[in-house]
Amino acid sequence: MPDVAPTTARTLLARTARVQREGRAPGLVAGVVRDGGLAWSAGRGDVPEPHADVQFRLGSISKTVTAVAVMRLRDEGRLGLDDPLDRHVPGTPLGDRTVGQLLSHLAGASSESPGGWWERVPGGTLEELRLGPEHVVLGAARRFHYSNLGFGLLGELVARHRGRPWADAVADEVLRPLGMTRTTPRPSGTAARGTAVHPWADVVLPEPEHDAGVMDAAGQLWATLTDLGRFAAFLLGDTGDVLAPATLAEMCVPAGVDSSAAGWSAYGLGVQVMRVDGATLVGHGGSMPGFLAGVFVDRAEMAGAVMLANTTSGLDPLVPGLLADLRAAEPWVGPAWSPSPPPVPLDVLGVWFWGPAPYVLRAQAGGLLHLGPLPGRAGRASRFLRRDDGAWVGLDGYFAGEVLRIADDHLDLATFVFTRQPYDPAAPVPGGVDPVGWR
């Protein structure tokens, strides 16, 4: 395990101890992640050693694992994010909702599956849910609405495409290739017992544990701190052969915004995206009766934090605090700058004008271009990646997905024409330029 400095370790331990004590968690393990795995970890309360090898239930972090399996199917060409669910799992009332909408909680599916409280009772098959029109509670893409049912349906999609149960598919395609051998659908080996803590007394009550059936994909997995740390490394970009880095980056782009959150909070494709104290965190929280969990990474700082506890509720957020402590004590030191050839001739770079507004086209590392306003000026900005046909496609910002074409005397972008001089009369400016010119 790579070490953090002793003073940093003391700060991280103090925060972890305080959250466990004040939240009255019977057992809690936590750690920070750098360089591919745990750089520091600790166990507090009733946690046997080695604390990093004790299983706890992950809850909804299982959704991110499910999303990885779905995106693998997309990358293999077996499905598209705009495909209606009915094409892959026919016969549900959500058949006209898309795979992408389900991944980002924009499908309008009911938050829970029908029947008993699915997190506390054994589950069955999709057919046994007997879904009806009442389980479509909002219009498609109208607003963010977190749906456990939606991820149950995505798990069914994975199972049908792979011809085996969801748990076997994610074990074969995601968990084992990442080395997460202590992540299982049911507790195995040394595992914590799920408990509820009485709100007014220091006594505990065991919580039930079961197989959720078709709802497994929404919250079934158990894992150790070591395995969860490996998953944090995956979210930081150490994807191995499981997923293309570009696909992981796509998953981390916010889609559905959670307007009920106190701060900036959104959802990508199976991952939560939060803005906390100026840092963008990507990952997922998890809760099931008897357990709380969290894994979030700061991709700009190349650091992550993980937490597992066997209590139903009551803990203050720990993971964002651990990341803030690590960032303050040991900020990431990025690679040194070095020269690199630009992806276009130098005379293409520099100032271009959108009407009278000056913009700058710059080369960036990795063969990218950046088009944005002059420093200190407001305006639209995006990065662009070259396509095989020589055009450039927007990666982010206002022009995400739009195509940039570079001509000798102008830039063509989403019907806009950027010229070398403000409203250059020699360039094909839409609507033309007044023949008298500037006056």
Short mmCIF file of C-alpha atoms in Angstrom, two decimals:
data_model
loop_
_atom_site.label_atom_id
_atom_site.label_comp_id
_atom_site.label_asym_id
_atom_site.label_seq_id
_atom_site.Cartn_x
_atom_site.Cartn_y
_atom_site.Cartn_z
CA MET A 1 0.00 0.00 0.00
CA PRO A 2 1.52 3.37 -1.00
CA ASP A 3 1.75 5.56 2.07
CA VAL A 4 0.54 9.05 2.82
CA ALA A 5 2.55 11.29 5.10
CA PRO A 6 2.11 10.62 8.86
CA THR A 7 0.48 14.01 9.40
CA THR A 8 -1.96 13.31 6.57
CA ALA A 9 -2.72 9.88 7.99
CA ARG A 10 -3.48 11.47 11.37
CA THR A 11 -5.89 13.94 9.78
CA LEU A 12 -7.67 11.23 7.82
CA LEU A 13 -7.92 8.98 10.89
CA ALA A 14 -9.30 11.82 13.02
CA ARG A 15 -12.07 12.50 10.50
CA THR A 16 -12.88 8.81 10.13
CA ALA A 17 -12.97 8.29 13.90
CA ARG A 18 -15.21 11.30 14.40
CA VAL A 19 -17.74 10.16 11.77
CA GLN A 20 -17.85 6.63 13.20
CA ARG A 21 -18.22 7.85 16.77
CA GLU A 22 -20.76 10.62 16.18
CA GLY A 23 -22.69 8.54 13.66
CA ARG A 24 -22.66 5.54 16.03
CA ALA A 25 -21.74 3.05 13.32
CA PRO A 26 -20.99 -0.38 14.84
CA GLY A 27 -18.19 -0.82 12.30
CA LEU A 28 -16.70 1.45 9.67
CA VAL A 29 -13.78 1.15 7.25
CA ALA A 30 -12.48 3.95 5.06
CA GLY A 31 -9.55 4.72 2.83
CA VAL A 32 -8.07 7.01 0.19
CA VAL A 33 -6.94 5.85 -3.22
CA ARG A 34 -3.99 6.87 -5.36
CA ASP A 35 -1.76 5.10 -7.87
CA GLY A 36 -4.11 2.20 -8.48
CA GLY A 37 -5.17 1.24 -4.94
CA LEU A 38 -5.48 2.14 -1.29
CA ALA A 39 -2.86 4.64 -0.11
CA TRP A 40 -4.26 4.77 3.43
CA SER A 41 -7.05 2.95 5.25
CA ALA A 42 -8.42 2.40 8.72
CA GLY A 43 -11.10 0.42 10.51
CA ARG A 44 -13.07 1.78 13.47
CA GLY A 45 -15.43 0.04 15.85
CA ASP A 46 -16.19 -3.67 15.68
CA VAL A 47 -14.14 -4.50 12.58
CA PRO A 48 -11.77 -7.49 12.60
CA GLU A 49 -8.34 -7.24 11.04
CA PRO A 50 -7.37 -7.11 8.31
CA HIS A 51 -10.05 -4.44 8.09
CA ALA A 52 -9.62 -3.99 4.34
CA ASP A 53 -10.70 -7.62 3.75
CA VAL A 54 -14.07 -7.47 5.54
CA GLN A 55 -17.09 -7.50 3.26
CA PHE A 56 -19.86 -4.90 3.56
CA ARG A 57 -22.86 -4.44 1.30
CA LEU A 58 -22.36 -1.87 -1.47
CA GLY A 59 -25.99 -1.02 -2.13
CA SER A 60 -26.38 1.30 -5.10
CA ILE A 61 -22.71 1.21 -6.06
CA SER A 62 -23.95 -1.96 -7.76
CA LYS A 63 -25.66 0.36 -10.24
CA THR A 64 -22.34 1.68 -11.49
CA VAL A 65 -21.12 -1.89 -12.03
CA THR A 66 -24.34 -2.55 -13.95
CA ALA A 67 -23.79 0.57 -16.04
CA VAL A 68 -20.29 -0.61 -16.98
CA ALA A 69 -21.78 -3.88 -18.22
CA VAL A 70 -24.37 -1.98 -20.28
CA MET A 71 -21.74 0.30 -21.80
CA ARG A 72 -19.67 -2.74 -22.77
CA LEU A 73 -22.70 -3.98 -24.74
CA ARG A 74 -22.95 -0.57 -26.40
CA ASP A 75 -19.26 -0.59 -27.33
CA GLU A 76 -19.68 -4.08 -28.82
CA GLY A 77 -22.47 -2.75 -31.05
CA ARG A 78 -25.16 -4.86 -29.40
CA LEU A 79 -27.26 -1.86 -28.40
CA GLY A 80 -27.46 1.91 -28.63
CA LEU A 81 -28.17 4.34 -25.82
CA ASP A 82 -31.09 5.67 -27.85
CA ASP A 83 -32.60 2.21 -28.29
CA PRO A 84 -36.02 1.79 -26.68
CA LEU A 85 -36.01 -0.72 -23.85
CA ASP A 86 -38.63 -2.78 -25.68
CA ARG A 87 -36.03 -3.72 -28.29
CA HIS A 88 -34.04 -5.59 -25.64
CA VAL A 89 -36.53 -6.34 -22.84
CA PRO A 90 -39.96 -6.44 -24.49
CA GLY A 91 -43.26 -6.30 -22.68
CA THR A 92 -42.74 -3.70 -19.95
CA PRO A 93 -44.69 -0.43 -19.57
CA LEU A 94 -41.37 1.40 -19.99
CA GLY A 95 -40.74 -0.08 -23.40
CA ASP A 96 -40.60 3.29 -25.17
CA ARG A 97 -38.01 4.69 -22.76
CA THR A 98 -34.40 4.49 -23.90
CA VAL A 99 -31.42 2.69 -22.47
CA GLY A 100 -29.68 6.03 -21.95
CA GLN A 101 -32.66 7.45 -20.08
CA LEU A 102 -32.67 4.46 -17.74
CA LEU A 103 -28.94 4.83 -17.09
CA SER A 104 -29.31 8.51 -16.19
CA HIS A 105 -32.60 8.23 -14.24
CA LEU A 106 -34.48 10.22 -16.87
CA ALA A 107 -36.88 7.47 -17.94
CA GLY A 108 -39.69 8.41 -15.54
CA ALA A 109 -39.74 4.93 -13.99
CA SER A 110 -41.07 4.61 -10.45
CA SER A 111 -38.44 4.86 -7.77
CA GLU A 112 -39.11 1.39 -6.34
CA SER A 113 -40.30 -1.95 -7.64
CA PRO A 114 -43.85 -3.08 -6.80
CA GLY A 115 -44.60 -5.40 -3.91
CA GLY A 116 -42.88 -5.39 -0.54
CA TRP A 117 -39.95 -3.13 0.33
CA TRP A 118 -37.52 -4.72 -2.12
CA GLU A 119 -34.45 -4.00 0.00
CA ARG A 120 -35.79 -6.07 2.91
CA VAL A 121 -37.61 -8.98 1.26
CA PRO A 122 -36.46 -11.70 -1.16
CA GLY A 123 -36.95 -10.83 -4.80
CA GLY A 124 -38.23 -12.77 -7.79
CA THR A 125 -38.28 -12.53 -11.57
CA LEU A 126 -39.26 -9.62 -13.81
CA GLU A 127 -42.52 -11.37 -14.66
CA GLU A 128 -43.35 -11.67 -10.96
CA LEU A 129 -43.12 -7.88 -10.57
CA ARG A 130 -46.23 -7.54 -12.78
CA LEU A 131 -45.33 -4.05 -13.90
CA GLY A 132 -48.18 -1.85 -15.05
CA PRO A 133 -48.81 1.69 -16.30
CA GLU A 134 -48.72 2.98 -12.72
CA HIS A 135 -44.98 2.28 -12.63
CA VAL A 136 -44.37 4.99 -15.23
CA VAL A 137 -44.62 8.07 -13.06
CA LEU A 138 -43.13 10.82 -15.27
CA GLY A 139 -42.72 11.61 -18.93
CA ALA A 140 -39.52 10.62 -20.67
CA ALA A 141 -36.61 13.03 -20.15
CA ARG A 142 -38.81 15.47 -18.21
CA ARG A 143 -36.79 15.50 -15.01
CA PHE A 144 -34.31 13.50 -12.95
CA HIS A 145 -36.11 10.84 -10.91
CA TYR A 146 -33.93 8.23 -9.20
CA SER A 147 -35.22 4.78 -10.03
CA ASN A 148 -34.13 1.50 -8.51
CA LEU A 149 -36.68 -0.18 -10.78
CA GLY A 150 -34.94 1.29 -13.82
CA PHE A 151 -31.67 -0.39 -12.90
CA GLY A 152 -33.45 -3.66 -12.21
CA LEU A 153 -34.59 -3.50 -15.83
CA LEU A 154 -31.04 -2.73 -16.99
CA GLY A 155 -29.83 -5.79 -15.10
CA GLU A 156 -32.41 -7.85 -16.94
CA LEU A 157 -31.13 -6.36 -20.22
CA VAL A 158 -27.57 -7.45 -19.37
CA ALA A 159 -28.71 -10.93 -18.40
CA ARG A 160 -30.66 -11.46 -21.62
CA HIS A 161 -27.84 -10.26 -23.85
CA ARG A 162 -25.25 -12.39 -22.07
CA GLY A 163 -27.44 -15.46 -21.65
CA ARG A 164 -26.68 -15.81 -17.96
CA PRO A 165 -27.72 -14.15 -14.68
CA TRP A 166 -26.70 -10.53 -14.06
CA ALA A 167 -24.42 -11.53 -11.16
CA ASP A 168 -22.49 -13.99 -13.35
CA ALA A 169 -22.20 -11.51 -16.20
CA VAL A 170 -20.76 -8.67 -14.10
CA ALA A 171 -18.43 -11.06 -12.28
CA ASP A 172 -17.03 -12.37 -15.57
CA GLU A 173 -16.84 -9.03 -17.40
CA VAL A 174 -16.18 -6.41 -14.73
CA LEU A 175 -15.23 -7.71 -11.29
CA ARG A 176 -12.76 -10.50 -11.99
CA PRO A 177 -10.93 -8.62 -14.78
CA LEU A 178 -10.40 -5.75 -12.31
CA GLY A 179 -9.11 -8.14 -9.65
CA MET A 180 -12.16 -7.60 -7.42
CA THR A 181 -12.27 -11.21 -6.28
CA ARG A 182 -13.83 -10.38 -2.90
CA THR A 183 -16.88 -8.72 -4.49
CA THR A 184 -19.84 -11.11 -4.53
CA PRO A 185 -23.65 -11.01 -4.69
CA ARG A 186 -23.99 -12.57 -1.22
CA PRO A 187 -21.67 -12.31 1.81
CA SER A 188 -18.63 -14.58 1.61
CA GLY A 189 -15.80 -15.10 4.05
CA THR A 190 -15.39 -12.43 6.73
CA ALA A 191 -18.40 -10.11 6.41
CA ALA A 192 -20.03 -7.48 8.59
CA ARG A 193 -23.54 -8.01 9.92
CA GLY A 194 -26.04 -5.39 8.80
CA THR A 195 -27.51 -3.46 11.74
CA ALA A 196 -29.85 -0.60 12.54
CA VAL A 197 -28.95 1.66 15.47
CA HIS A 198 -31.77 2.90 17.68
CA PRO A 199 -32.19 6.67 17.31
CA TRP A 200 -32.50 7.33 21.09
CA ALA A 201 -30.38 4.59 22.65
CA ASP A 202 -27.06 2.88 22.02
CA VAL A 203 -28.58 -0.46 21.01
CA VAL A 204 -28.65 -2.22 17.65
CA LEU A 205 -31.04 -4.40 15.68
CA PRO A 206 -29.95 -6.93 13.03
CA GLU A 207 -31.23 -6.18 9.51
CA PRO A 208 -32.27 -8.92 7.05
CA GLU A 209 -30.10 -10.09 4.17
CA HIS A 210 -31.43 -11.73 1.03
CA ASP A 211 -31.18 -12.06 -2.73
CA ALA A 212 -33.14 -9.28 -4.44
CA GLY A 213 -33.82 -11.28 -7.59
CA VAL A 214 -34.43 -9.09 -10.63
CA MET A 215 -33.53 -6.06 -8.49
CA ASP A 216 -29.99 -7.38 -7.86
CA ALA A 217 -28.52 -4.90 -10.34
CA ALA A 218 -29.77 -2.00 -8.21
CA GLY A 219 -28.03 -2.94 -4.96
CA GLN A 220 -27.03 -6.56 -4.40
CA LEU A 221 -23.22 -6.58 -4.33
CA TRP A 222 -20.95 -7.00 -1.30
CA ALA A 223 -17.28 -5.93 -1.35
CA THR A 224 -14.24 -5.29 0.78
CA LEU A 225 -12.46 -1.97 1.14
CA THR A 226 -9.59 -3.27 -0.98
CA ASP A 227 -11.96 -4.16 -3.82
CA LEU A 228 -13.82 -0.87 -3.54
CA GLY A 229 -10.47 0.90 -3.70
CA ARG A 230 -9.73 -0.96 -6.94
CA PHE A 231 -13.07 0.24 -8.30
CA ALA A 232 -12.12 3.80 -7.37
CA ALA A 233 -8.92 3.33 -9.37
CA PHE A 234 -11.10 2.18 -12.27
CA LEU A 235 -13.13 5.40 -12.03
CA LEU A 236 -9.87 7.34 -12.08
CA GLY A 237 -9.03 5.80 -15.44
CA ASP A 238 -7.29 2.51 -14.64
CA THR A 239 -9.86 0.64 -16.72
CA GLY A 240 -7.67 -2.25 -17.88
CA ASP A 241 -9.42 -4.19 -20.63
CA VAL A 242 -12.86 -3.70 -19.07
CA LEU A 243 -13.85 -0.42 -20.69
CA ALA A 244 -12.34 2.09 -23.08
CA PRO A 245 -11.18 5.26 -21.30
CA ALA A 246 -13.33 7.32 -23.68
CA THR A 247 -16.41 5.35 -22.64
CA LEU A 248 -15.67 5.94 -18.97
CA ALA A 249 -15.30 9.67 -19.69
CA GLU A 250 -18.66 9.57 -21.47
CA MET A 251 -20.28 7.99 -18.41
CA CYS A 252 -18.98 10.84 -16.23
CA VAL A 253 -20.66 13.63 -18.23
CA PRO A 254 -23.66 14.97 -16.26
CA ALA A 255 -27.02 14.22 -17.85
CA GLY A 256 -29.83 14.32 -15.29
CA VAL A 257 -29.61 17.09 -12.69
CA ASP A 258 -30.84 16.37 -9.17
CA SER A 259 -32.51 19.68 -8.33
CA SER A 260 -33.31 18.50 -4.80
CA ALA A 261 -29.63 18.38 -3.80
CA ALA A 262 -28.32 21.17 -1.60
CA GLY A 263 -25.29 21.64 -3.84
CA TRP A 264 -24.54 21.02 -7.49
CA SER A 265 -25.45 17.38 -8.10
CA ALA A 266 -26.13 15.47 -11.29
CA TYR A 267 -26.14 11.97 -12.76
CA GLY A 268 -24.22 10.67 -15.74
CA LEU A 269 -24.57 7.17 -17.15
CA GLY A 270 -24.71 5.12 -13.97
CA VAL A 271 -22.54 7.48 -11.92
CA GLN A 272 -23.25 10.41 -9.63
CA VAL A 273 -21.45 13.65 -10.44
CA MET A 274 -21.21 16.26 -7.67
CA ARG A 275 -19.58 19.65 -7.31
CA VAL A 276 -18.26 19.99 -3.74
CA ASP A 277 -16.17 22.99 -2.63
CA GLY A 278 -14.92 23.59 -6.15
CA ALA A 279 -14.05 19.95 -6.86
CA THR A 280 -16.00 17.69 -9.23
CA LEU A 281 -16.48 14.24 -7.71
CA VAL A 282 -17.58 11.18 -9.67
CA GLY A 283 -18.75 7.90 -8.17
CA HIS A 284 -21.74 6.58 -6.25
CA GLY A 285 -23.16 6.27 -2.79
CA GLY A 286 -24.87 3.16 -1.53
CA SER A 287 -27.34 2.18 1.15
CA MET A 288 -29.22 -0.96 2.02
CA PRO A 289 -30.85 -1.90 5.32
CA GLY A 290 -27.88 -2.32 7.64
CA PHE A 291 -25.25 -0.73 5.41
CA LEU A 292 -23.91 2.54 3.99
CA ALA A 293 -21.18 2.84 1.38
CA GLY A 294 -19.48 5.39 -0.82
CA VAL A 295 -16.86 5.63 -3.56
CA PHE A 296 -16.00 8.95 -5.16
CA VAL A 297 -13.00 10.16 -7.10
CA ASP A 298 -11.60 13.55 -8.00
CA ARG A 299 -10.31 12.95 -11.51
CA ALA A 300 -8.52 16.31 -11.60
CA GLU A 301 -6.54 15.38 -8.47
CA MET A 302 -6.15 11.70 -9.45
CA ALA A 303 -7.41 10.67 -6.01
CA GLY A 304 -10.36 8.76 -4.62
CA ALA A 305 -11.91 7.88 -1.29
CA VAL A 306 -14.00 4.92 -0.15
CA MET A 307 -16.11 4.09 2.89
CA LEU A 308 -18.12 1.10 4.14
CA ALA A 309 -20.19 0.88 7.33
CA ASN A 310 -22.73 -1.51 8.82
CA THR A 311 -25.45 0.90 9.88
CA THR A 312 -28.73 1.70 8.16
CA SER A 313 -28.52 5.48 8.53
CA GLY A 314 -27.10 8.35 10.52
CA LEU A 315 -23.58 8.94 9.20
CA ASP A 316 -22.31 12.34 8.13
CA PRO A 317 -20.72 12.35 4.66
CA LEU A 318 -17.19 11.00 5.01
CA VAL A 319 -15.87 10.45 1.50
CA PRO A 320 -15.91 14.09 0.30
CA GLY A 321 -14.20 15.13 3.54
CA LEU A 322 -11.43 12.58 3.10
CA LEU A 323 -10.83 13.84 -0.43
CA ALA A 324 -10.72 17.44 0.80
CA ASP A 325 -8.23 16.51 3.54
CA LEU A 326 -6.00 14.70 1.05
CA ARG A 327 -6.20 17.54 -1.46
CA ALA A 328 -5.23 20.10 1.19
CA ALA A 329 -2.38 18.06 2.67
CA GLU A 330 -0.94 16.36 -0.40
CA PRO A 331 -2.19 17.96 -3.63
CA TRP A 332 -1.57 16.07 -6.83
CA VAL A 333 1.56 17.10 -8.70
CA GLY A 334 0.88 16.73 -12.40
CA PRO A 335 3.40 15.90 -15.10
CA ALA A 336 5.82 18.55 -16.29
CA TRP A 337 4.94 20.39 -19.49
CA SER A 338 6.89 19.46 -22.57
CA PRO A 339 6.62 20.59 -26.21
CA SER A 340 4.45 18.59 -28.59
CA PRO A 341 3.56 19.07 -32.26
CA PRO A 342 0.22 20.80 -32.89
CA PRO A 343 -2.52 18.78 -34.62
CA VAL A 344 -2.97 21.53 -37.29
CA PRO A 345 -0.55 23.94 -38.99
CA LEU A 346 0.50 26.85 -36.81
CA ASP A 347 -1.06 29.42 -39.15
CA VAL A 348 -4.50 27.94 -38.42
CA LEU A 349 -4.16 28.73 -34.73
CA GLY A 350 -4.69 32.12 -33.14
CA VAL A 351 -7.45 34.71 -33.28
CA TRP A 352 -10.67 34.14 -35.21
CA PHE A 353 -13.78 36.32 -35.05
CA TRP A 354 -17.36 35.25 -34.51
CA GLY A 355 -18.91 38.38 -35.97
CA PRO A 356 -17.07 41.12 -34.07
CA ALA A 357 -16.18 38.91 -31.07
CA PRO A 358 -12.57 37.67 -30.90
CA TYR A 359 -12.01 33.97 -30.21
CA VAL A 360 -8.78 31.98 -29.95
CA LEU A 361 -8.14 28.58 -31.49
CA ARG A 362 -5.41 26.82 -29.48
CA ALA A 363 -3.72 23.44 -29.65
CA GLN A 364 -3.92 21.32 -26.51
CA ALA A 365 -2.18 18.17 -25.32
CA GLY A 366 -3.47 14.92 -26.69
CA GLY A 367 -4.05 16.24 -30.19
CA LEU A 368 -7.03 18.41 -29.18
CA LEU A 369 -8.11 21.89 -30.25
CA HIS A 370 -9.75 24.45 -27.98
CA LEU A 371 -11.90 27.29 -29.26
CA GLY A 372 -12.94 29.95 -26.78
CA PRO A 373 -13.10 33.68 -26.10
CA LEU A 374 -10.07 35.76 -25.29
CA PRO A 375 -9.04 35.50 -21.62
CA GLY A 376 -11.22 37.71 -19.47
CA ARG A 377 -14.10 37.77 -21.96
CA ALA A 378 -17.35 35.86 -21.70
CA GLY A 379 -18.32 33.44 -24.43
CA ARG A 380 -18.76 29.86 -25.54
CA ALA A 381 -15.85 27.44 -25.29
CA SER A 382 -15.31 23.82 -26.28
CA ARG A 383 -12.58 21.29 -26.91
CA PHE A 384 -12.52 19.38 -30.20
CA LEU A 385 -11.19 15.98 -31.27
CA ARG A 386 -10.30 15.14 -34.89
CA ARG A 387 -12.51 12.58 -36.61
CA ASP A 388 -11.32 10.11 -39.19
CA ASP A 389 -12.75 12.27 -41.99
CA GLY A 390 -10.60 15.24 -40.93
CA ALA A 391 -13.40 17.25 -39.32
CA TRP A 392 -13.40 17.98 -35.60
CA VAL A 393 -16.15 17.10 -33.10
CA GLY A 394 -16.91 19.04 -29.91
CA LEU A 395 -16.21 17.21 -26.68
CA ASP A 396 -17.74 19.56 -24.13
CA GLY A 397 -19.24 22.97 -23.53
CA TYR A 398 -21.73 24.67 -25.85
CA PHE A 399 -20.45 22.90 -28.96
CA ALA A 400 -20.42 19.34 -27.57
CA GLY A 401 -21.21 16.98 -30.45
CA GLU A 402 -21.08 19.76 -33.06
CA VAL A 403 -18.74 19.52 -36.03
CA LEU A 404 -15.95 22.03 -36.69
CA ARG A 405 -14.54 22.25 -40.22
CA ILE A 406 -11.42 24.27 -40.95
CA ALA A 407 -11.21 26.06 -44.32
CA ASP A 408 -8.50 28.34 -45.67
CA ASP A 409 -10.26 31.58 -44.73
CA HIS A 410 -12.86 30.57 -42.13
CA LEU A 411 -14.02 28.07 -39.53
CA ASP A 412 -17.43 26.47 -40.03
CA LEU A 413 -19.08 25.43 -36.74
CA ALA A 414 -22.76 24.63 -36.22
CA THR A 415 -23.77 27.13 -39.00
CA PHE A 416 -21.53 29.82 -37.48
CA VAL A 417 -18.64 31.14 -39.53
CA PHE A 418 -15.50 32.40 -37.78
CA THR A 419 -13.29 34.69 -39.86
CA ARG A 420 -9.78 36.13 -39.58
CA GLN A 421 -11.11 39.70 -39.51
CA PRO A 422 -14.41 40.84 -37.98
CA TYR A 423 -17.09 40.09 -40.58
CA ASP A 424 -14.53 39.52 -43.30
CA PRO A 425 -16.31 40.31 -46.61
CA ALA A 426 -14.13 37.77 -48.43
CA ALA A 427 -15.39 34.90 -46.26
CA PRO A 428 -18.78 33.11 -46.66
CA VAL A 429 -20.48 34.93 -43.78
CA PRO A 430 -24.15 33.86 -43.58
CA GLY A 431 -26.37 36.77 -44.57
CA GLY A 432 -23.47 38.57 -46.22
CA VAL A 433 -21.57 41.64 -45.11
CA ASP A 434 -22.70 45.21 -45.72
CA PRO A 435 -20.91 46.26 -48.96
CA VAL A 436 -20.00 49.70 -47.62
CA GLY A 437 -18.19 48.06 -44.75
CA TRP A 438 -17.31 49.55 -41.38
CA ARG A 439 -18.13 53.24 -41.04
#
